[in-house]
Amino acid sequence: MSVTLPIFSLPCKTNKDCDIVGQLCCNVNGKMRCQKGVPKPAPKPIHTPLLGFIPRECPTNPVIEILPVKNCTNDTDCWPRICCPDGQHSYCRSTVPEWERDPSGFYPLRSMIPYLQCTPPPPLLFDLFPKPCRTPIDCFPNLCCQEQGKKFCRPPKKSLLALIATVTQRLGRR
């Protein structure tokens, strides 16, 4: 596969040479040039099981974090949470529950998880004034969601107000 050099790419030696144009220094056909690129993500860590047998892994759809945002390098920095990569940095996160391993009896809890999961942030073009938060009370009925090193108010995957309306409607029929 042959990659052609862009007409207006700057020659470079390190990424620092490309900071002025907001790009990365890449090797293209043996020549170092400033290119748009995506930095290599942090490697996925391996976590020791809790109590020696309960597996722990980083969440793909994290639940809200009650504890403050904290940078980390390994799991010992985060106890009882685990250290998970998020972009170029790693932050302490709560582990993913292992519902699939023992589905019996956990259905009520499993059905409540979407009310505690944040929707992903919108594209930057539409997220002009995100509301920062520190506690869940700052955002109610939305959630205080950790996004890399900061927390912002975001709606949950399932609306808590819709749940309350459904429950009160069902109780009203009885």
Backbone as a printed PyTorch tensor [residue, N CA C, xyz], in Angstrom:
tensor([[[  0.8410,  -1.1740,   0.0000],
         [  0.0000,   0.0000,   0.0000],
         [  0.8820,   1.2320,   0.0000]],

        [[  0.6700,   2.1150,  -0.9020],
         [  1.4640,   3.3240,  -1.0500],
         [  0.6860,   4.5130,  -0.5100]],

        [[  1.3480,   5.3240,   0.2960],
         [  0.7260,   6.5180,   0.8540],
         [  1.3900,   7.7240,   0.2140]],

        [[  0.6000,   8.6290,  -0.3410],
         [  1.1660,   9.8260,  -0.9590],
         [  1.3310,  10.9140,   0.0860]],

        [[  2.3760,  11.6950,  -0.0870],
         [  2.6260,  12.8030,   0.8340],
         [  1.6950,  13.9600,   0.5170]],

        [[  1.1030,  14.5850,   1.5280],
         [  0.2980,  15.7720,   1.2750],
         [  1.1810,  16.8970,   0.7460]],

        [[  0.6080,  17.7480,  -0.0630],
         [  1.3780,  18.8240,  -0.6900],
         [  1.9090,  19.8020,   0.3520]],

        [[  1.1070,  20.1420,   1.3550],
         [  1.4900,  21.1560,   2.3240],
         [  1.8500,  20.5700,   3.6880]],

        [[  2.5720,  19.4770,   3.7250],
         [  2.9770,  18.9110,   5.0200],
         [  4.3640,  19.4240,   5.3780]],

        [[  4.5440,  19.7450,   6.6380],
         [  5.8190,  20.2690,   7.1190],
         [  6.7650,  19.1250,   7.4700]],

        [[  8.0460,  19.2530,   7.1640],
         [  9.0080,  18.2400,   7.6180],
         [  9.1850,  18.3750,   9.1350]],

        [[  9.4950,  17.2630,   9.8010],
         [  9.6280,  17.2800,  11.2600],
         [ 10.5890,  16.2000,  11.7240]],

        [[ 10.9850,  16.2890,  12.9990],
         [ 11.8030,  15.2570,  13.6250],
         [ 11.0880,  14.6560,  14.8300]],

        [[ 10.3320,  15.4970,  15.5570],
         [  9.5730,  15.0280,  16.7240],
         [  8.1710,  15.6300,  16.6900]],

        [[  7.2840,  15.1300,  17.5340],
         [  5.9220,  15.6670,  17.6210],
         [  5.9170,  17.1410,  18.0210]],

        [[  6.9250,  17.5570,  18.7710],
         [  7.0100,  18.9500,  19.2120],
         [  7.1220,  19.9020,  18.0230]],

        [[  7.7700,  19.4430,  16.9370],
         [  7.9030,  20.2650,  15.7350],
         [  6.5440,  20.5350,  15.0860]],

        [[  5.5650,  19.6790,  15.3430],
         [  4.2470,  19.7890,  14.7000],
         [  3.1960,  20.4270,  15.6000]],

        [[  3.5590,  20.7700,  16.8410],
         [  2.5910,  21.3580,  17.7790],
         [  1.9660,  22.6340,  17.2370]],

        [[  2.7120,  23.4110,  16.4750],
         [  2.2110,  24.6930,  15.9730],
         [  1.0110,  24.5130,  15.0370]],

        [[  0.9440,  23.3860,  14.3410],
         [ -0.1850,  23.1220,  13.4410],
         [ -1.1480,  22.0970,  14.0330]],

        [[ -0.8990,  21.6730,  15.2790],
         [ -1.8030,  20.7290,  15.9530],
         [ -1.7970,  19.3450,  15.3280]],

        [[ -0.6440,  18.8990,  14.8650],
         [ -0.5480,  17.5920,  14.2230],
         [  0.5310,  16.7600,  14.8850]],

        [[  0.7670,  15.5670,  14.3430],
         [  1.7740,  14.6540,  14.8570],
         [  2.8530,  14.4340,  13.8070]],

        [[  4.0510,  14.1130,  14.2530],
         [  5.1580,  13.8230,  13.3520],
         [  5.0910,  12.3370,  12.9890]],

        [[  4.8420,  12.0400,  11.7090],
         [  4.6390,  10.6610,  11.2670],
         [  5.6210,  10.2980,  10.1620]],

        [[  5.9540,   9.0090,  10.1000],
         [  6.8070,   8.4910,   9.0470],
         [  5.9200,   8.0840,   7.8820]],

        [[  6.0190,   8.8140,   6.7640],
         [  5.2320,   8.5250,   5.5770],
         [  6.2050,   8.2460,   4.4380]],

        [[  6.2410,   7.0120,   3.9860],
         [  7.1530,   6.5930,   2.9110],
         [  8.6010,   6.9550,   3.2200]],

        [[  9.0120,   6.7790,   4.4650],
         [ 10.3910,   7.0300,   4.8610],
         [ 10.7140,   8.4850,   5.1480]],

        [[  9.7440,   9.3780,   5.0360],
         [  9.9790,  10.7990,   5.3040],
         [  9.1340,  11.2170,   6.5040]],

        [[  9.7500,  11.9510,   7.4200],
         [  9.0390,  12.4220,   8.6050],
         [  8.3280,  13.7320,   8.2650]],

        [[  6.9740,  13.7110,   8.3760],
         [  6.1480,  14.8550,   8.0240],
         [  5.0670,  15.0640,   9.0810]],

        [[  4.6320,  16.3180,   9.2300],
         [  3.5150,  16.6240,  10.1250],
         [  2.2250,  16.1490,   9.4730]],

        [[  1.4700,  15.3400,  10.1990],
         [  0.2370,  14.7580,   9.6830],
         [ -0.8290,  14.8370,  10.7690]],

        [[ -2.1000,  14.8940,  10.3190],
         [ -3.1890,  14.7290,  11.2720],
         [ -3.1160,  13.2890,  11.7290]],

        [[ -3.3070,  13.0610,  12.9850],
         [ -3.2380,  11.6920,  13.4750],
         [ -3.9060,  11.5690,  14.8180]],

        [[ -3.9620,  10.3500,  15.2780],
         [ -4.5410,  10.0480,  16.5780],
         [ -3.4350,   9.4310,  17.4240]],

        [[ -3.1570,  10.0120,  18.5900],
         [ -2.1220,   9.4260,  19.4410],
         [ -2.4740,   7.9960,  19.8350]],

        [[ -1.4720,   7.1790,  20.0040],
         [ -1.6670,   5.7920,  20.3920],
         [ -2.3220,   5.7330,  21.7710]],

        [[ -3.4100,   4.9630,  21.9210],
         [ -4.0770,   4.8970,  23.2270],
         [ -3.2090,   4.1710,  24.2560]],

        [[ -3.4830,   4.4510,  25.5100],
         [ -2.7690,   3.7740,  26.5890],
         [ -3.0840,   2.2750,  26.5300]],

        [[ -2.1240,   1.4150,  26.8790],
         [ -2.3850,  -0.0260,  26.8150],
         [ -3.4400,  -0.4530,  27.8300]],

        [[ -4.2080,  -1.4900,  27.4780],
         [ -5.2540,  -1.9990,  28.3720],
         [ -4.5890,  -2.7850,  29.5100]],

        [[ -4.8210,  -2.3580,  30.7470],
         [ -4.1720,  -3.0310,  31.8740],
         [ -4.8470,  -4.3610,  32.2220]],

        [[ -4.0920,  -5.2050,  32.9020],
         [ -4.6260,  -6.4640,  33.4230],
         [ -4.8100,  -6.2700,  34.9300]],

        [[ -6.0130,  -6.5770,  35.4050],
         [ -6.3420,  -6.3450,  36.8150],
         [ -6.3650,  -7.6610,  37.5720]],

        [[ -5.8580,  -7.6180,  38.8060],
         [ -5.9040,  -8.8140,  39.6350],
         [ -7.3380,  -9.0120,  40.1290]],

        [[ -7.7970, -10.2460,  40.1900],
         [ -9.1680, -10.4980,  40.6620],
         [ -9.3440, -10.0720,  42.1230]],

        [[-10.5250,  -9.5580,  42.4360],
         [-10.8680,  -9.1580,  43.7880],
         [-11.0360, -10.4100,  44.6390]],

        [[-10.4310, -10.4420,  45.7860],
         [-10.4460, -11.5860,  46.6960],
         [ -9.8820, -12.8400,  46.0360]],

        [[ -9.1300, -12.6710,  44.9500],
         [ -8.4880, -13.7890,  44.2810],
         [ -9.3420, -14.5380,  43.2810]],

        [[-10.6620, -14.2680,  43.2170],
         [-11.4950, -15.0290,  42.2820],
         [-12.5740, -14.2000,  41.5820]],

        [[-12.8450, -12.9830,  41.9890],
         [-13.8600, -12.1480,  41.3430],
         [-13.1600, -11.3050,  40.2710]],

        [[-13.4490, -11.5770,  38.9810],
         [-12.7490, -10.8410,  37.9210],
         [-13.1340,  -9.3610,  37.9020]],

        [[-12.1730,  -8.5310,  37.5280],
         [-12.4190,  -7.0980,  37.4240],
         [-11.8960,  -6.6140,  36.0760]],

        [[-12.6820,  -5.7490,  35.4200],
         [-12.2380,  -5.1670,  34.1560],
         [-12.7810,  -3.7520,  34.0200]],

        [[-12.1470,  -2.9820,  33.1470],
         [-12.5610,  -1.5950,  32.9260],
         [-13.9010,  -1.5590,  32.2010]],

        [[-14.7690,  -0.6360,  32.5930],
         [-16.0910,  -0.5630,  31.9650],
         [-16.0400,   0.0790,  30.5750]],

        [[-16.8420,  -0.4530,  29.6550],
         [-16.9950,   0.1980,  28.3530],
         [-18.1380,   1.2130,  28.4430]],

        [[-19.1500,   0.9210,  29.2480],
         [-20.2430,   1.8490,  29.5530],
         [-20.2250,   2.0840,  31.0560]],

        [[-19.3900,   3.0200,  31.5290],
         [-19.2360,   3.1790,  32.9690],
         [-20.4690,   3.7400,  33.6540]],

        [[-20.6230,   3.3520,  34.9070],
         [-21.6600,   3.9420,  35.7510],
         [-21.0700,   5.2070,  36.3700]],

        [[-21.9240,   6.0020,  37.0050],
         [-21.4360,   7.2540,  37.5880],
         [-20.3850,   6.9630,  38.6640]],

        [[-19.4440,   7.8740,  38.7800],
         [-18.3940,   7.7680,  39.7940],
         [-18.7210,   8.7260,  40.9240]],

        [[-18.9770,   8.1860,  42.0920],
         [-19.2750,   9.0180,  43.2620],
         [-17.9790,   9.6380,  43.7970]],

        [[-16.9120,   8.8510,  43.7660],
         [-15.6300,   9.3270,  44.2780],
         [-15.0150,  10.3290,  43.3070]],

        [[-14.0920,  11.1850,  43.7780],
         [-13.5150,  12.2090,  42.9020],
         [-12.6440,  11.6090,  41.7910]],

        [[-12.4230,  12.4160,  40.7440],
         [-11.5540,  12.0210,  39.6410],
         [-10.1290,  11.9110,  40.1700]],

        [[ -9.4460,  10.8300,  39.7860],
         [ -8.0910,  10.6300,  40.2730],
         [ -7.2450,   9.9920,  39.1750]],

        [[ -6.1060,  10.5890,  38.8570],
         [ -5.1620,   9.9880,  37.9190],
         [ -4.5040,   8.7920,  38.5920]],

        [[ -4.0760,   7.8150,  37.7870],
         [ -3.4540,   6.6340,  38.3670],
         [ -2.4650,   6.0180,  37.3850]],

        [[ -1.6330,   5.1460,  37.9110],
         [ -0.7170,   4.3720,  37.0730],
         [ -0.9820,   2.8810,  37.2090]],

        [[ -1.5290,   2.4680,  38.3670],
         [ -1.8910,   1.0590,  38.5580],
         [ -3.0290,   0.9630,  39.5770]],

        [[ -3.5210,  -0.2630,  39.7870],
         [ -4.6920,  -0.4690,  40.6430],
         [ -4.4590,  -0.0850,  42.0990]],

        [[ -3.2290,  -0.1430,  42.5640],
         [ -2.9750,   0.1970,  43.9680],
         [ -3.2260,   1.6850,  44.2430]],

        [[ -3.1640,   2.5190,  43.2020],
         [ -3.4550,   3.9510,  43.3670],
         [ -4.9390,   4.2050,  43.5800]],

        [[ -5.7920,   3.2190,  43.2740],
         [ -7.2420,   3.4350,  43.2120],
         [ -8.0730,   2.6450,  44.2040]],

        [[ -7.5250,   1.7800,  44.9690],
         [ -8.3160,   0.8510,  45.7770],
         [ -9.5120,   1.5240,  46.4030]],

        [[-10.7290,   1.0440,  46.3110],
         [-11.2060,  -0.2440,  45.8040],
         [-11.5270,  -0.2340,  44.3110]],

        [[-11.3500,   0.9150,  43.6340],
         [-11.5960,   0.9640,  42.1970],
         [-10.3890,   0.4090,  41.4480]],

        [[-10.4330,   0.4580,  40.1020],
         [ -9.3130,  -0.0040,  39.2940],
         [ -8.8500,   1.1240,  38.3730]],

        [[ -7.6280,   1.0280,  37.8930],
         [ -7.0240,   2.0310,  37.0370],
         [ -7.3360,   1.6900,  35.5780]],

        [[ -8.0430,   2.5920,  34.8700],
         [ -8.4750,   2.3370,  33.4910],
         [ -7.9890,   3.4460,  32.5680]],

        [[ -7.4970,   3.0880,  31.3760],
         [ -7.0680,   4.1170,  30.4260],
         [ -8.2630,   4.8620,  29.8430]],

        [[ -8.0740,   6.1520,  29.6290],
         [ -9.0990,   6.9910,  29.0100],
         [ -8.3490,   8.0280,  28.1830]],

        [[ -8.1760,   7.7590,  26.9010],
         [ -7.3610,   8.6160,  26.0660],
         [ -5.8920,   8.3800,  26.3710]],

        [[ -5.1460,   9.4490,  26.5920],
         [ -3.7120,   9.3420,  26.8650],
         [ -3.3940,   9.1880,  28.3520]],

        [[ -4.4020,   9.2510,  29.2120],
         [ -4.1880,   9.1600,  30.6490],
         [ -5.0210,   8.0170,  31.2280]],

        [[ -4.7330,   7.6570,  32.4520],
         [ -5.5050,   6.6250,  33.1440],
         [ -6.1520,   7.2390,  34.3740]],

        [[ -7.3860,   6.8080,  34.6450],
         [ -8.1530,   7.3260,  35.7760],
         [ -8.7600,   6.1730,  36.5550]],

        [[ -9.0450,   6.4090,  37.8180],
         [ -9.6900,   5.4040,  38.6560],
         [-11.1550,   5.2820,  38.2510]],

        [[-11.6200,   4.0480,  38.0960],
         [-13.0070,   3.7660,  37.7070],
         [-13.5440,   2.6080,  38.5390]],

        [[-14.8700,   2.5770,  38.6700],
         [-15.5270,   1.4390,  39.3140],
         [-15.5490,   0.2790,  38.3240]],

        [[-15.4370,  -0.9370,  38.8140],
         [-15.3790,  -2.1040,  37.9280],
         [-16.7360,  -2.4360,  37.3390]],

        [[-16.7070,  -3.2160,  36.2800],
         [-17.9160,  -3.6830,  35.6170],
         [-18.4910,  -4.8380,  36.4270]],

        [[-19.7790,  -4.8230,  36.7610],
         [-20.3580,  -5.9660,  37.4600],
         [-20.3990,  -7.1860,  36.5380]],

        [[-20.2230,  -8.3450,  37.0940],
         [-20.2260,  -9.5870,  36.3200],
         [-21.6050, -10.2230,  36.3620]],

        [[-22.6150,  -9.5590,  35.7270],
         [-23.9780, -10.0680,  35.7480],
         [-24.1030, -11.3750,  34.9790]],

        [[-23.3480, -11.5020,  33.8950],
         [-23.5060, -12.6650,  33.0370],
         [-23.0800, -13.9620,  33.7240]],

        [[-22.1800, -13.8880,  34.6610],
         [-21.6880, -15.0980,  35.3240],
         [-22.7180, -15.6960,  36.2840]],

        [[-23.5350, -14.8550,  36.8840],
         [-24.5640, -15.3400,  37.7990],
         [-25.8350, -14.5210,  37.5820]],

        [[-26.5650, -14.8060,  36.5000],
         [-27.7390, -13.9910,  36.1960],
         [-28.9200, -14.2090,  37.1240]],

        [[-28.9440, -15.2880,  37.8790],
         [-30.0960, -15.5650,  38.7390],
         [-30.1700, -14.5720,  39.8860]],

        [[-31.3350, -13.9980,  40.0670],
         [-31.5480, -13.1220,  41.2020],
         [-31.0500, -11.7020,  41.0270]],

        [[-30.3100, -11.3970,  39.9540],
         [-29.7790, -10.0640,  39.7740],
         [-30.5660,  -9.2420,  38.7620]],

        [[-31.6790,  -9.7600,  38.2480],
         [-32.4130,  -9.0290,  37.2220],
         [-32.8610,  -7.6410,  37.6850]],

        [[-33.4040,  -7.4740,  38.8900],
         [-33.7950,  -6.1140,  39.3140],
         [-32.6090,  -5.1500,  39.3300]],

        [[-31.4400,  -5.6210,  39.7660],
         [-30.2650,  -4.7520,  39.7850],
         [-29.7780,  -4.4610,  38.3740]],

        [[-29.7690,  -5.4810,  37.5270],
         [-29.3030,  -5.3290,  36.1480],
         [-30.1920,  -4.3380,  35.3920]],

        [[-31.4850,  -4.3480,  35.6520],
         [-32.3930,  -3.4420,  34.9520],
         [-32.2410,  -1.9930,  35.4360]],

        [[-31.6370,  -1.7870,  36.5940],
         [-31.4380,  -0.4340,  37.1190],
         [-30.1520,   0.2210,  36.5930]],

        [[-29.2310,  -0.5590,  36.0450],
         [-27.9370,  -0.0310,  35.6140],
         [-28.0600,   1.1030,  34.5890]],

        [[-28.9340,   1.0210,  33.5550],
         [-29.0010,   2.1350,  32.5860],
         [-29.3910,   3.4800,  33.2080]],

        [[-30.0350,   3.4540,  34.3740],
         [-30.3830,   4.7040,  35.0470],
         [-29.1560,   5.3360,  35.7100]],

        [[-28.0720,   4.5600,  35.8400],
         [-26.8270,   5.0440,  36.4510],
         [-25.7090,   5.1860,  35.4390]],

        [[-25.9980,   4.9180,  34.1510],
         [-24.9830,   5.0350,  33.1040],
         [-25.1840,   6.3360,  32.3350]],

        [[-24.0940,   6.9890,  32.0320],
         [-24.1300,   8.2620,  31.3210],
         [-24.2200,   8.0530,  29.8170]],

        [[-24.9260,   8.9580,  29.1500],
         [-24.8800,   8.9600,  27.6930],
         [-23.5430,   9.5610,  27.2850]],

        [[-23.0050,   9.1610,  26.1450],
         [-21.7250,   9.7380,  25.7160],
         [-21.8820,  11.2300,  25.4170]],

        [[-20.8000,  11.9790,  25.5580],
         [-20.8970,  13.4060,  25.2740],
         [-21.1740,  13.6410,  23.7880]],

        [[-21.9040,  14.7060,  23.4730],
         [-22.1460,  15.0170,  22.0650],
         [-20.8570,  15.5110,  21.4090]],

        [[-20.8200,  15.5970,  20.0810],
         [-19.6330,  16.1610,  19.4200],
         [-19.3510,  17.5740,  19.9370]],

        [[-18.0820,  17.9570,  19.9170],
         [-17.6940,  19.2630,  20.4530],
         [-18.4580,  20.4110,  19.8040]],

        [[-18.8350,  20.2600,  18.5620],
         [-19.5860,  21.3010,  17.8520],
         [-20.9040,  21.6080,  18.5580]],

        [[-21.5460,  20.5810,  19.1560],
         [-22.8340,  20.7570,  19.8200],
         [-22.7200,  20.8800,  21.3360]],

        [[-21.5480,  20.6340,  21.8890],
         [-21.3380,  20.6710,  23.3350],
         [-20.5980,  21.9500,  23.7090]],

        [[-21.2300,  23.0850,  23.4280],
         [-20.5500,  24.3680,  23.5960],
         [-20.3390,  24.7700,  25.0500]],

        [[-21.3380,  24.5380,  25.8920],
         [-21.2380,  24.9540,  27.2890],
         [-21.5790,  23.7910,  28.2170]],

        [[-20.7020,  22.7780,  28.3170],
         [-21.0100,  21.6650,  29.2240],
         [-20.9920,  22.1510,  30.6690]],

        [[-21.9410,  21.6480,  31.4590],
         [-22.0510,  22.0850,  32.8470],
         [-21.1500,  21.2120,  33.7230]],

        [[-20.1020,  21.7980,  34.3270],
         [-19.2440,  21.0160,  35.2170],
         [-19.9800,  20.6860,  36.5160]],

        [[-19.5800,  19.6070,  37.1590],
         [-20.2140,  19.1970,  38.4180],
         [-19.1790,  18.5310,  39.3200]],

        [[-19.5240,  18.4130,  40.5980],
         [-18.6650,  17.7200,  41.5610],
         [-19.4180,  16.6090,  42.2750]],

        [[-20.7280,  16.7820,  42.4400],
         [-21.5390,  15.7760,  43.1310],
         [-22.7830,  15.4780,  42.3010]],

        [[-23.4300,  14.3300,  42.5290],
         [-24.6520,  14.0090,  41.7900],
         [-25.7690,  15.0320,  41.9940]],

        [[-25.7860,  15.7070,  43.1250],
         [-26.8310,  16.6910,  43.4200],
         [-26.7140,  17.9030,  42.4940]],

        [[-25.4990,  18.2090,  42.0070],
         [-25.2900,  19.3520,  41.1160],
         [-26.0610,  19.2210,  39.8040]],

        [[-26.4430,  17.9990,  39.4210],
         [-27.0180,  17.7530,  38.0960],
         [-28.4370,  17.2170,  38.0950]],

        [[-28.9850,  16.8440,  39.2230],
         [-30.2600,  16.1080,  39.2520],
         [-31.2980,  16.7750,  38.3630]],

        [[-32.0150,  16.0720,  37.5280],
         [-32.1680,  14.6290,  37.3730],
         [-31.1120,  13.9940,  36.4680]],

        [[-30.1910,  14.7860,  35.9230],
         [-29.1080,  14.2210,  35.1360],
         [-28.0490,  13.6370,  36.0560]],

        [[-26.9900,  13.0940,  35.4700],
         [-25.9230,  12.4530,  36.2340],
         [-24.6400,  13.2660,  36.1360]],

        [[-23.7960,  13.1680,  37.1490],
         [-22.4820,  13.8000,  37.1440],
         [-21.5080,  12.7560,  36.5950]],

        [[-21.1130,  12.9140,  35.3320],
         [-20.3600,  11.8890,  34.6110],
         [-18.8910,  12.2640,  34.4460]],

        [[-18.0310,  11.3000,  34.6860],
         [-16.5990,  11.5120,  34.5310],
         [-16.2250,  11.3530,  33.0620]],

        [[-15.6040,  12.3800,  32.5130],
         [-15.1000,  12.3530,  31.1420],
         [-13.6490,  12.7630,  31.2020]],

        [[-12.7950,  11.7750,  31.0790],
         [-11.3620,  11.9470,  31.2440],
         [-11.1010,  12.5890,  32.5960]],

        [[-10.4400,  13.7270,  32.6760],
         [-10.0610,  14.2850,  33.9640],
         [-11.0650,  15.2080,  34.6040]],

        [[-12.2900,  15.3170,  34.0540],
         [-13.2780,  16.2390,  34.6010],
         [-14.6300,  15.5540,  34.6980]],

        [[-15.5660,  16.2070,  35.3980],
         [-16.9310,  15.6980,  35.5110],
         [-17.8960,  16.7300,  34.9530]],

        [[-18.8830,  16.2370,  34.1540],
         [-19.8880,  17.0970,  33.5510],
         [-21.2620,  16.4800,  33.7280]],

        [[-22.2910,  17.3230,  33.7270],
         [-23.6680,  16.8440,  33.7930],
         [-24.0690,  16.2870,  32.4370]],

        [[-24.5750,  15.0530,  32.4370],
         [-25.0410,  14.3970,  31.2180],
         [-26.3190,  13.6320,  31.5510]],

        [[-27.2030,  13.4590,  30.5750],
         [-28.4050,  12.6600,  30.8390],
         [-28.0600,  11.1790,  30.9730]],

        [[-28.8450,  10.4420,  31.7520],
         [-28.6180,   8.9930,  31.8510],
         [-29.1190,   8.2860,  30.5970]],

        [[-28.6980,   7.0340,  30.4150],
         [-29.1680,   6.2540,  29.2610],
         [-30.6770,   6.0710,  29.3050]],

        [[-31.2210,   5.8750,  30.5060],
         [-32.6740,   5.8180,  30.6910],
         [-33.0400,   6.8990,  31.6930]],

        [[-34.1080,   7.6190,  31.4110],
         [-34.4960,   8.7650,  32.2220],
         [-35.0660,   8.3430,  33.5760]],

        [[-34.5350,   8.9280,  34.6250],
         [-35.0160,   8.6790,  35.9800],
         [-36.4220,   9.2530,  36.1650]],

        [[-36.7000,  10.3850,  35.5300],
         [-38.0330,  10.9800,  35.6370],
         [-39.0820,  10.0860,  34.9790]],

        [[-38.7170,   9.4330,  33.8640],
         [-39.6450,   8.5000,  33.2190],
         [-39.9090,   7.3000,  34.1300]],

        [[-38.8890,   6.8300,  34.8380],
         [-39.0540,   5.7190,  35.7790],
         [-40.0100,   6.1200,  36.9030]],

        [[-39.8080,   7.3150,  37.4560],
         [-40.6690,   7.7780,  38.5480],
         [-42.1090,   7.9110,  38.0700]],

        [[-42.3080,   8.4420,  36.8660],
         [-43.6590,   8.5900,  36.3140],
         [-44.3200,   7.2310,  36.1120]],

        [[-43.5640,   6.2550,  35.6170],
         [-44.1090,   4.9090,  35.3980],
         [-44.4850,   4.2550,  36.7140]],

        [[-43.6160,   4.3720,  37.7160],
         [-43.8810,   3.7620,  39.0210],
         [-45.1050,   4.3980,  39.6710]],

        [[-45.2040,   5.7230,  39.6440],
         [-46.3610,   6.3770,  40.2700],
         [-47.6500,   6.0650,  39.5090]],

        [[-47.5580,   5.9090,  38.2040],
         [-48.7340,   5.5550,  37.4080],
         [-49.2090,   4.1450,  37.7600]],

        [[-48.2730,   3.2200,  37.9180],
         [-48.6370,   1.8490,  38.2880],
         [-49.1880,   1.7640,  39.6990]],

        [[-48.6060,   2.5550,  40.6050],
         [-49.1130,   2.5380,  41.9900],
         [-50.4930,   3.1850,  42.0570]],

        [[-50.7600,   4.1380,  41.1800],
         [-52.0570,   4.8040,  41.1640],
         [-53.1880,   3.9040,  40.6900]],

        [[-52.8760,   2.8770,  39.9030],
         [-53.8910,   1.9550,  39.4010],
         [-54.3500,   0.9680,  40.4590]],

        [[-53.5800,   0.7610,  41.4570],
         [-53.9140,  -0.2540,  42.4690],
         [-54.9230,   0.2090,  43.4460]]])
